[in-house]
Amino acid sequence: MRLIQYQPGAVEIKAGEKAVWSQTDAGFHTVTSGTVARDGGTVIQKPDGRFSSDRLAKGQQFSFTFSEPGTYPYFCEIHPATMTGEVRVGA
């Protein structure tokens, strides 16, 4: 996480592997599974409950092991308009 965005925005891993997010910005960010929708100028958060970090300060990390293949979108609850990404999990 850097400059109010996930870098890279999409990653590919295999089922059973762990993804690790490292917070390198000043301030706080989260990693929350789900999507965001836009309704005019409003951003609507749609968490799906698969995974969610606490608020991460600079230097902290969050990890999650993906056991099933699929595409898992995520966003930052603090910056949902600009911080979205996805983990693509292959077999």
PDB file of C-alpha atoms in Angstrom:
ATOM      1  CA  MET A   1       0.000   0.000   0.000  1.00  0.00           C
ATOM      2  CA  ARG A   2       1.534   3.222  -1.114  1.00  0.00           C
ATOM      3  CA  LEU A   3       0.273   6.623  -2.241  1.00  0.00           C
ATOM      4  CA  ILE A   4      -3.337   5.713  -1.424  1.00  0.00           C
ATOM      5  CA  GLN A   5      -3.342   2.716  -3.750  1.00  0.00           C
ATOM      6  CA  TYR A   6      -2.454  -0.959  -3.694  1.00  0.00           C
ATOM      7  CA  GLN A   7       0.746  -1.695  -5.600  1.00  0.00           C
ATOM      8  CA  PRO A   8       0.332  -3.903  -7.538  1.00  0.00           C
ATOM      9  CA  GLY A   9      -3.434  -3.633  -7.858  1.00  0.00           C
ATOM     10  CA  ALA A  10      -3.814  -7.271  -8.881  1.00  0.00           C
ATOM     11  CA  VAL A  11      -1.761 -10.312  -7.929  1.00  0.00           C
ATOM     12  CA  GLU A  12      -1.841 -13.950  -8.995  1.00  0.00           C
ATOM     13  CA  ILE A  13      -1.128 -16.793  -6.591  1.00  0.00           C
ATOM     14  CA  LYS A  14      -1.954 -20.505  -6.322  1.00  0.00           C
ATOM     15  CA  ALA A  15      -4.535 -22.065  -4.028  1.00  0.00           C
ATOM     16  CA  GLY A  16      -3.003 -22.668  -0.608  1.00  0.00           C
ATOM     17  CA  GLU A  17      -0.646 -19.698  -0.861  1.00  0.00           C
ATOM     18  CA  LYS A  18      -0.657 -16.652   1.372  1.00  0.00           C
ATOM     19  CA  ALA A  19      -0.969 -13.053   0.179  1.00  0.00           C
ATOM     20  CA  VAL A  20       0.759 -10.411   2.320  1.00  0.00           C
ATOM     21  CA  TRP A  21      -0.070  -6.700   2.247  1.00  0.00           C
ATOM     22  CA  SER A  22       2.530  -4.269   3.651  1.00  0.00           C
ATOM     23  CA  GLN A  23       1.460  -0.785   4.697  1.00  0.00           C
ATOM     24  CA  THR A  24       4.125   1.730   3.639  1.00  0.00           C
ATOM     25  CA  ASP A  25       2.098   4.975   3.720  1.00  0.00           C
ATOM     26  CA  ALA A  26       1.750   7.453   6.538  1.00  0.00           C
ATOM     27  CA  GLY A  27      -1.742   7.204   8.006  1.00  0.00           C
ATOM     28  CA  PHE A  28      -3.946   4.127   8.029  1.00  0.00           C
ATOM     29  CA  HIS A  29      -5.355   1.646   5.498  1.00  0.00           C
ATOM     30  CA  THR A  30      -7.345  -1.594   5.612  1.00  0.00           C
ATOM     31  CA  VAL A  31      -7.595  -4.692   3.455  1.00  0.00           C
ATOM     32  CA  THR A  32     -11.272  -5.668   3.262  1.00  0.00           C
ATOM     33  CA  SER A  33     -12.672  -8.333   0.938  1.00  0.00           C
ATOM     34  CA  GLY A  34     -15.542  -7.240  -1.248  1.00  0.00           C
ATOM     35  CA  THR A  35     -16.333  -4.576  -3.801  1.00  0.00           C
ATOM     36  CA  VAL A  36     -17.290  -0.933  -4.008  1.00  0.00           C
ATOM     37  CA  ALA A  37     -20.039   0.550  -6.137  1.00  0.00           C
ATOM     38  CA  ARG A  38     -20.513   4.128  -7.221  1.00  0.00           C
ATOM     39  CA  ASP A  39     -23.868   5.855  -7.161  1.00  0.00           C
ATOM     40  CA  GLY A  40     -23.295   9.329  -8.531  1.00  0.00           C
ATOM     41  CA  GLY A  41     -20.697  10.880  -6.228  1.00  0.00           C
ATOM     42  CA  THR A  42     -21.238   8.323  -3.469  1.00  0.00           C
ATOM     43  CA  VAL A  43     -19.062   5.254  -2.971  1.00  0.00           C
ATOM     44  CA  ILE A  44     -20.922   2.302  -1.477  1.00  0.00           C
ATOM     45  CA  GLN A  45     -18.821  -0.317   0.306  1.00  0.00           C
ATOM     46  CA  LYS A  46     -19.902  -3.937  -0.143  1.00  0.00           C
ATOM     47  CA  PRO A  47     -17.733  -6.129   2.108  1.00  0.00           C
ATOM     48  CA  ASP A  48     -18.278  -9.866   1.645  1.00  0.00           C
ATOM     49  CA  GLY A  49     -16.853 -11.076   4.979  1.00  0.00           C
ATOM     50  CA  ARG A  50     -14.110 -13.339   3.582  1.00  0.00           C
ATOM     51  CA  PHE A  51     -11.255 -11.398   5.174  1.00  0.00           C
ATOM     52  CA  SER A  52     -10.622  -8.025   6.773  1.00  0.00           C
ATOM     53  CA  SER A  53      -7.648  -6.440   8.451  1.00  0.00           C
ATOM     54  CA  ASP A  54      -7.665  -4.013  11.315  1.00  0.00           C
ATOM     55  CA  ARG A  55      -6.534  -0.483  10.543  1.00  0.00           C
ATOM     56  CA  LEU A  56      -2.895  -0.858   9.500  1.00  0.00           C
ATOM     57  CA  ALA A  57      -0.366   1.824  10.405  1.00  0.00           C
ATOM     58  CA  LYS A  58       2.890   2.360   8.536  1.00  0.00           C
ATOM     59  CA  GLY A  59       5.129  -0.700   8.889  1.00  0.00           C
ATOM     60  CA  GLN A  60       2.323  -3.152   9.665  1.00  0.00           C
ATOM     61  CA  GLN A  61       1.268  -6.133   7.554  1.00  0.00           C
ATOM     62  CA  PHE A  62      -1.816  -8.238   6.968  1.00  0.00           C
ATOM     63  CA  SER A  63      -1.837 -11.718   5.443  1.00  0.00           C
ATOM     64  CA  PHE A  64      -4.484 -14.173   4.308  1.00  0.00           C
ATOM     65  CA  THR A  65      -4.175 -17.712   2.927  1.00  0.00           C
ATOM     66  CA  PHE A  66      -6.411 -18.421  -0.071  1.00  0.00           C
ATOM     67  CA  SER A  67      -7.507 -22.052  -0.129  1.00  0.00           C
ATOM     68  CA  GLU A  68      -9.874 -22.000  -3.128  1.00  0.00           C
ATOM     69  CA  PRO A  69      -9.292 -20.865  -6.730  1.00  0.00           C
ATOM     70  CA  GLY A  70     -11.181 -17.741  -7.765  1.00  0.00           C
ATOM     71  CA  THR A  71     -10.959 -13.972  -7.986  1.00  0.00           C
ATOM     72  CA  TYR A  72     -11.121 -12.101  -4.697  1.00  0.00           C
ATOM     73  CA  PRO A  73     -11.679  -8.331  -4.885  1.00  0.00           C
ATOM     74  CA  TYR A  74     -10.784  -6.108  -1.934  1.00  0.00           C
ATOM     75  CA  PHE A  75     -10.731  -2.439  -0.932  1.00  0.00           C
ATOM     76  CA  CYS A  76      -9.619  -0.028   1.798  1.00  0.00           C
ATOM     77  CA  GLU A  77     -12.496   0.932   4.096  1.00  0.00           C
ATOM     78  CA  ILE A  78     -10.865   4.325   4.679  1.00  0.00           C
ATOM     79  CA  HIS A  79     -10.200   5.104   0.980  1.00  0.00           C
ATOM     80  CA  PRO A  80     -12.733   2.994  -0.989  1.00  0.00           C
ATOM     81  CA  ALA A  81     -12.920   5.416  -3.926  1.00  0.00           C
ATOM     82  CA  THR A  82      -9.237   5.028  -4.798  1.00  0.00           C
ATOM     83  CA  MET A  83      -7.971   1.844  -3.153  1.00  0.00           C
ATOM     84  CA  THR A  84      -9.221  -1.360  -4.742  1.00  0.00           C
ATOM     85  CA  GLY A  85      -7.465  -4.507  -5.874  1.00  0.00           C
ATOM     86  CA  GLU A  86      -7.897  -8.212  -6.440  1.00  0.00           C
ATOM     87  CA  VAL A  87      -6.179 -11.502  -5.761  1.00  0.00           C
ATOM     88  CA  ARG A  88      -6.488 -14.074  -8.556  1.00  0.00           C
ATOM     89  CA  VAL A  89      -6.077 -17.567  -7.174  1.00  0.00           C
ATOM     90  CA  GLY A  90      -5.314 -20.419  -9.564  1.00  0.00           C
ATOM     91  CA  ALA A  91      -5.485 -24.161  -8.986  1.00  0.00           C
TER      92      ALA A  91
END
